[in-house]
Amino acid sequence: MKVASVAGLALLAGLLSGGGSAADESPGPLGLTVGCGTEDSGEAAVAATVALSVDVPETGETGRPVQPGPVSLTLTLSRADLAGLLPEGAEAVVSRAALKVKVAQNGESAEASWGLNAPSTALPADGDVVLVHTGEVPYVTFGSAGDADFSVGEFTVELRSATAAPEESAPALATLTCRLKEGESGHLATTQVTDVNGDEPSGSPATPSTPAGGSATADRKDITVEPPAAEDEDPDYCPVDPPVGEMDASEAPQLPPGDPARIAENPKAPPSCANAAGLANVWKLNGAMIINDPADPALISVITAKRTVIRTAQSPGGYYFRIDSLANLKLPDADSTFLTFGFQPVTAKVSFENGPMTISTGTSGSGSDKIVFSTAYFQQSLRLHDVKVNGTPLDVGSNCRTSTPFKVVLNGGDKYTNVGVGGLLEGDVNISSFTGCGTGGEDLNPLFTASLSGPGNRVFMNQASTCVPSNPTRSYCPPPPAVLPGTEPAT
């Protein structure tokens, strides 16, 4: 079956990112038009669009697993249509999609359920609601040679409150059944299966078994659907302490004049984690620096949706919706190399002291005045040690550091979806002057201040999806690895 370290003391704002792998061929998402509705609401089905991505091997061999790659299903519905299907006051949802996938070969078929999960998604006042579901799916084993077709039929989407405690038994707000519009084939891919011992199938394939989180049935035993390999019983998805401290959303767009907003604190918000990576430019050194190297990253710990601020569109002042999350990232020491005054090579280790991080996402206004925002804010200090000039150790003392903490404010607009999904954030940082550098009466503060301190240092941060260990089936567990900004595959 076919199936750097760069220059820099300004590794100063390490934060969040995501990645994956591809199978043989990815022709791009399959676009489908569907009608979705609740079985017991009496309401007519509403139109929705689907973008379904999955890498299915082009070829396979009898008796050997054919493993479809990670699956992504993006369901887009109108907020106005969804309002008729959800209870009044719903502000954010998590969702689970269950697809019925038909695998057909030589006139025989089997059906497998693909269970996919989408993290917390805020519900805007208007426009579209985009639910991005992802997950691993069962593999298939074929007992006969011949082309095997994968196709999707109807599927269900279960919507639950994102602010409720994440018990599996919590009732769903709504369960939508989505069916393909007339004329849609739902064909996903074709795998050409060959017999490893000749043209005819050999041996008796095993009886189909039930995949994890779903079911499988077969007309005959020529097609077997199996669950993915079992995970450890109690995996430690987030081996980091939950964040502590106070949130400060002062750097996010504030409530416009008008009626006050309703503020809801969520003391039951569960801890979660995500991988993080980024790049920082030090303006004076004309170089780019890796932040939280994906080769050995630190996890960011997050408490998502710890506070919600909302004012309705009908209130004086207009619509405003903001979700504040508390986060913390304890970065490991970083190795850095830079040139002072353009020619003197200096190496050093950098320690980071990050204060509590507040990540705010939301929407202000509606219609043509609508603004989508996302902001991450925290204070940071840097300490330099193990400094060498031309390979010769330079004793800078034990407390060579920025004189005061400096602000790190990163904005993403609509490029950063939410804390659950992540995205790209960026901003300029003003590094404060250095103090405490030097021993024996030697003052090295001017050297480091001249080389590193000042404004105009651009930072890019890319966050991966978030894992909620207490609710792994409805989040991204284990947390996906980080992808450095600027290294994403071309689309």
XYZ file of C-alpha atoms in Angstrom, residues 99-484:
386
model
C -20.297 10.126 9.395
C -21.619 6.990 7.741
C -18.930 5.976 5.255
C -19.615 3.261 2.691
C -16.686 1.153 1.493
C -17.636 -0.798 -1.650
C -15.699 -3.317 -3.734
C -16.726 -5.966 -6.267
C -20.422 -5.561 -5.493
C -19.904 -5.973 -1.748
C -19.840 -3.232 0.885
C -19.186 -2.358 4.508
C -20.190 0.686 6.498
C -18.010 2.444 9.065
C -18.715 5.356 11.384
C -16.138 8.136 11.433
C -16.343 10.128 14.660
C -14.879 13.655 14.437
C -14.761 16.438 17.023
C -14.784 20.235 16.866
C -13.609 22.385 19.797
C -15.401 25.370 21.292
C -16.718 27.725 18.615
C -18.250 31.095 19.460
C -21.617 31.851 17.863
C -21.522 35.272 16.179
C -24.506 37.611 16.107
C -24.850 37.143 12.356
C -23.025 35.721 9.359
C -21.828 32.122 9.175
C -20.973 29.604 11.868
C -18.004 27.439 10.859
C -17.516 24.165 12.752
C -14.196 22.419 12.018
C -14.246 18.722 12.981
C -11.148 16.530 12.903
C -10.112 13.064 14.006
C -8.531 9.706 13.280
C -10.673 7.031 11.624
C -10.715 3.211 11.334
C -8.613 1.349 8.802
C -10.025 -1.118 6.270
C -8.721 -4.538 5.232
C -9.734 -6.103 1.908
C -9.825 -9.822 1.163
C -10.172 -9.404 -2.606
C -8.376 -7.512 -5.342
C -10.220 -4.729 -7.148
C -11.063 -1.053 -6.908
C -12.478 -0.020 -3.524
C -14.633 3.101 -3.391
C -15.071 5.260 -0.281
C -18.179 7.456 -0.150
C -20.046 9.409 2.497
C -23.805 9.431 2.958
C -25.743 11.159 5.702
C -24.102 12.270 8.916
C -25.144 13.697 12.264
C -23.733 16.656 14.170
C -24.294 16.838 17.913
C -24.080 20.361 19.360
C -23.345 20.893 23.055
C -22.822 23.987 25.165
C -19.171 25.046 25.270
C -19.605 26.684 28.680
C -21.099 23.679 30.453
C -18.964 21.248 32.415
C -17.554 18.718 29.941
C -19.296 15.582 31.204
C -20.055 13.110 28.452
C -23.585 12.764 29.862
C -24.441 16.446 29.443
C -27.498 16.724 27.169
C -27.007 17.969 23.639
C -28.436 21.360 22.687
C -29.394 19.896 19.319
C -28.569 16.913 17.123
C -28.618 17.699 13.419
C -29.049 15.073 10.729
C -27.429 16.211 7.484
C -28.250 14.589 4.154
C -26.673 15.150 0.752
C -28.629 17.244 -1.698
C -29.951 15.490 -4.800
C -27.206 14.927 -7.344
C -24.379 14.756 -4.788
C -22.502 11.437 -5.018
C -20.496 11.766 -1.828
C -17.584 9.901 -3.466
C -14.367 10.452 -1.497
C -11.677 8.306 -3.104
C -10.841 5.023 -4.821
C -8.130 2.618 -3.669
C -6.777 0.081 -6.170
C -6.327 -3.143 -4.185
C -4.019 -5.837 -5.572
C -3.469 -9.394 -4.392
C 0.028 -9.877 -3.004
C -0.042 -13.533 -4.137
C -1.650 -13.150 -7.520
C -4.818 -11.954 -9.191
C -7.162 -13.923 -6.974
C -7.595 -13.207 -3.271
C -5.990 -15.713 -0.943
C -6.936 -16.707 2.562
C -10.078 -15.903 4.498
C -10.357 -12.393 5.821
C -11.302 -11.886 9.428
C -14.830 -11.145 10.596
C -15.552 -7.408 10.687
C -15.201 -5.877 14.128
C -16.587 -2.709 15.660
C -14.386 0.377 15.285
C -13.766 2.732 18.179
C -16.590 5.202 18.614
C -18.640 3.747 15.786
C -19.937 0.659 14.085
C -19.250 -1.466 11.039
C -21.379 -3.910 9.099
C -20.482 -5.972 6.036
C -22.554 -7.924 3.545
C -19.706 -10.455 3.354
C -16.317 -10.898 4.990
C -14.352 -9.514 2.063
C -14.210 -6.026 3.618
C -13.220 -5.598 7.252
C -13.364 -2.316 9.158
C -11.100 -2.149 12.192
C -10.607 0.484 14.885
C -7.339 2.412 15.080
C -4.739 1.176 17.544
C -5.910 1.647 21.132
C -4.502 4.525 23.149
C -3.061 4.180 26.626
C -5.810 3.921 29.232
C -4.941 7.154 31.031
C -2.603 9.216 28.844
C -1.148 12.362 30.370
C -2.024 14.694 27.523
C -1.121 17.917 29.351
C 1.874 17.431 31.687
C 1.846 21.116 32.699
C 0.336 22.925 35.669
C -2.874 24.896 35.038
C -2.280 28.637 34.632
C -2.650 30.915 37.645
C -2.966 34.664 37.982
C -5.372 37.391 36.990
C -6.571 38.073 33.465
C -5.992 41.491 31.906
C -8.014 42.120 28.751
C -7.115 45.817 28.562
C -5.238 45.351 25.268
C -8.270 43.852 23.495
C -10.830 46.092 21.749
C -13.052 47.436 24.513
C -16.823 47.728 24.773
C -18.054 50.696 22.683
C -20.137 53.361 24.481
C -23.706 52.321 25.227
C -25.374 49.888 27.591
C -23.139 47.869 29.905
C -22.313 44.312 28.901
C -23.220 41.166 30.762
C -20.121 39.551 32.284
C -20.161 35.834 33.063
C -17.322 34.159 34.960
C -16.844 30.429 34.435
C -15.142 28.937 37.510
C -15.631 25.420 36.108
C -13.674 26.065 32.908
C -11.382 23.020 32.528
C -7.603 23.298 32.069
C -6.177 22.480 28.662
C -2.930 22.762 26.711
C -1.552 23.410 23.229
C 1.757 23.407 21.425
C 3.304 26.705 20.415
C 5.913 28.078 18.066
C 6.824 31.397 16.541
C 9.367 33.743 15.033
C 10.707 37.052 16.307
C 12.651 39.693 14.434
C 15.193 41.829 16.290
C 15.237 45.068 14.357
C 18.764 46.117 15.360
C 20.250 42.758 14.391
C 18.278 42.430 11.150
C 17.609 38.767 11.892
C 14.799 36.343 12.686
C 14.661 34.171 15.795
C 12.861 30.896 16.513
C 10.480 31.041 19.464
C 9.823 27.814 21.376
C 11.581 25.545 18.876
C 9.124 22.873 17.613
C 11.933 20.314 17.905
C 11.655 20.509 21.710
C 8.699 22.744 22.576
C 7.112 23.709 25.854
C 3.352 23.370 26.146
C 1.187 26.369 26.819
C -1.339 25.727 29.592
C -4.760 27.320 29.127
C -8.065 27.739 30.893
C -10.390 28.464 27.990
C -13.446 30.726 28.206
C -12.806 31.687 31.812
C -14.821 34.868 31.283
C -17.426 35.933 28.712
C -18.512 39.524 28.023
C -21.601 40.092 25.858
C -23.974 42.857 24.808
C -26.782 42.096 22.378
C -27.114 43.742 18.977
C -30.424 45.308 20.041
C -28.860 47.122 23.014
C -27.731 50.767 22.769
C -24.132 50.698 21.578
C -24.622 47.553 19.499
C -23.267 44.037 19.565
C -20.144 43.093 21.522
C -18.935 39.600 22.372
C -15.610 38.683 23.973
C -14.202 35.478 25.437
C -11.215 35.814 27.784
C -8.945 32.833 28.449
C -6.066 32.589 30.918
C -2.803 31.012 29.774
C 0.794 30.526 30.800
C 3.907 29.421 28.947
C 7.070 28.496 30.807
C 9.704 28.533 28.096
C 12.921 26.522 28.390
C 16.220 28.376 28.159
C 17.100 29.181 24.570
C 20.472 29.094 22.835
C 21.078 32.192 20.735
C 23.730 33.522 18.399
C 24.038 37.092 17.156
C 26.557 39.559 15.804
C 27.261 42.690 17.806
C 27.906 45.709 15.603
C 27.605 43.443 12.563
C 30.802 41.436 12.993
C 31.417 40.186 16.550
C 29.864 36.709 17.071
C 28.221 36.354 20.475
C 26.455 33.273 21.847
C 24.278 33.218 24.946
C 21.528 31.398 26.739
C 18.297 33.263 27.348
C 15.910 32.645 30.229
C 12.330 33.886 29.959
C 10.067 35.111 32.713
C 6.508 35.353 31.432
C 3.606 36.753 33.389
C 0.042 35.434 33.095
C -1.223 35.589 29.515
C -4.708 36.760 28.565
C -6.084 35.616 25.209
C -9.201 37.530 24.136
C -11.268 36.676 21.062
C -14.537 38.156 19.922
C -16.609 40.421 17.725
C -17.585 44.071 18.015
C -20.399 45.554 15.951
C -22.392 43.940 13.167
C -22.981 44.276 9.458
C -20.543 46.636 7.735
C -19.268 47.792 11.151
C -18.352 44.281 12.290
C -14.826 43.819 13.659
C -13.429 40.368 14.481
C -10.571 40.517 16.965
C -8.110 38.261 18.758
C -5.447 39.489 21.166
C -2.839 37.792 23.348
C -1.195 39.922 26.033
C 1.382 39.326 28.752
C 4.469 40.856 30.349
C 7.924 39.371 29.804
C 11.465 39.764 31.113
C 14.695 38.335 29.658
C 17.832 37.159 31.461
C 21.152 36.444 29.696
C 23.745 33.937 30.898
C 26.507 31.641 29.599
C 27.636 34.382 27.214
C 30.635 33.826 24.912
C 32.346 36.271 22.554
C 34.284 34.622 19.725
C 34.051 31.415 21.777
C 35.614 33.016 24.873
C 33.400 33.067 28.009
C 32.236 36.524 29.056
C 31.147 36.801 32.695
C 27.968 38.869 32.641
C 26.986 38.003 36.207
C 23.976 36.119 37.505
C 21.428 38.888 37.021
C 21.978 40.306 33.525
C 18.406 41.072 32.529
C 15.948 43.560 31.098
C 15.525 46.412 33.563
C 11.724 46.209 33.549
C 9.155 43.754 32.181
C 7.965 44.741 28.713
C 4.603 44.276 27.038
C 3.965 41.557 24.495
C 0.747 42.327 22.605
C -0.116 40.122 19.621
C -3.162 40.500 17.377
C -4.680 38.103 14.865
C -8.011 39.507 13.722
C -9.879 36.719 11.943
C -6.652 34.737 11.317
C -6.864 33.440 14.895
C -10.120 31.486 15.152
C -10.303 30.885 18.893
C -8.231 29.270 21.626
C -9.609 25.842 20.734
C -8.579 25.975 17.073
C -5.767 28.529 17.236
C -4.255 30.509 14.401
C -1.741 33.256 13.683
C -1.063 36.243 15.961
C 1.555 38.956 15.482
C 2.713 42.254 16.903
C 5.633 44.597 17.604
C 7.583 44.407 20.865
C 9.647 47.116 22.573
C 12.470 45.400 24.490
C 13.479 47.338 27.589
C 17.076 48.253 28.434
C 19.428 45.823 30.184
C 20.762 46.077 33.719
C 22.949 44.001 36.041
C 25.271 42.901 33.224
C 28.963 42.623 34.108
C 31.198 41.744 37.063
C 34.276 43.211 38.739
C 33.243 46.758 37.921
C 32.792 46.069 34.194
C 29.546 47.574 32.863
C 28.158 45.552 29.955
C 24.678 47.071 30.109
C 25.326 49.498 27.213
C 26.505 46.629 24.971
C 23.329 44.581 25.325
C 21.046 47.598 25.383
C 22.582 48.905 22.151
C 22.349 45.485 20.481
C 18.899 44.367 21.553
C 16.721 46.974 23.238
C 14.180 49.209 21.569
C 10.975 49.088 19.483
C 10.135 47.552 16.116
C 10.778 43.902 16.958
C 8.116 41.963 15.047
C 6.850 38.741 16.611
C 4.783 36.054 14.839
C 2.988 33.379 16.840
C 1.086 30.400 15.461
C -1.087 28.296 17.774
C -2.088 24.694 17.274
C -5.393 23.200 18.388
C -6.059 22.761 22.092
C -6.391 19.522 24.059
C -8.795 19.339 27.025
C -7.661 16.242 28.981
C -10.961 15.965 30.865
C -12.802 15.812 27.543
C -10.379 14.334 24.968
C -13.038 13.099 22.541
C -14.363 16.643 22.063
C -11.021 18.405 21.724
C -7.635 17.848 20.056
C -5.837 15.228 22.154
C -2.956 14.651 22.187
C -2.131 18.295 21.347
C -0.892 18.554 17.739
C 2.740 19.593 17.200
C 3.716 23.149 16.331
C 4.396 24.523 12.860
C 6.704 27.503 12.577
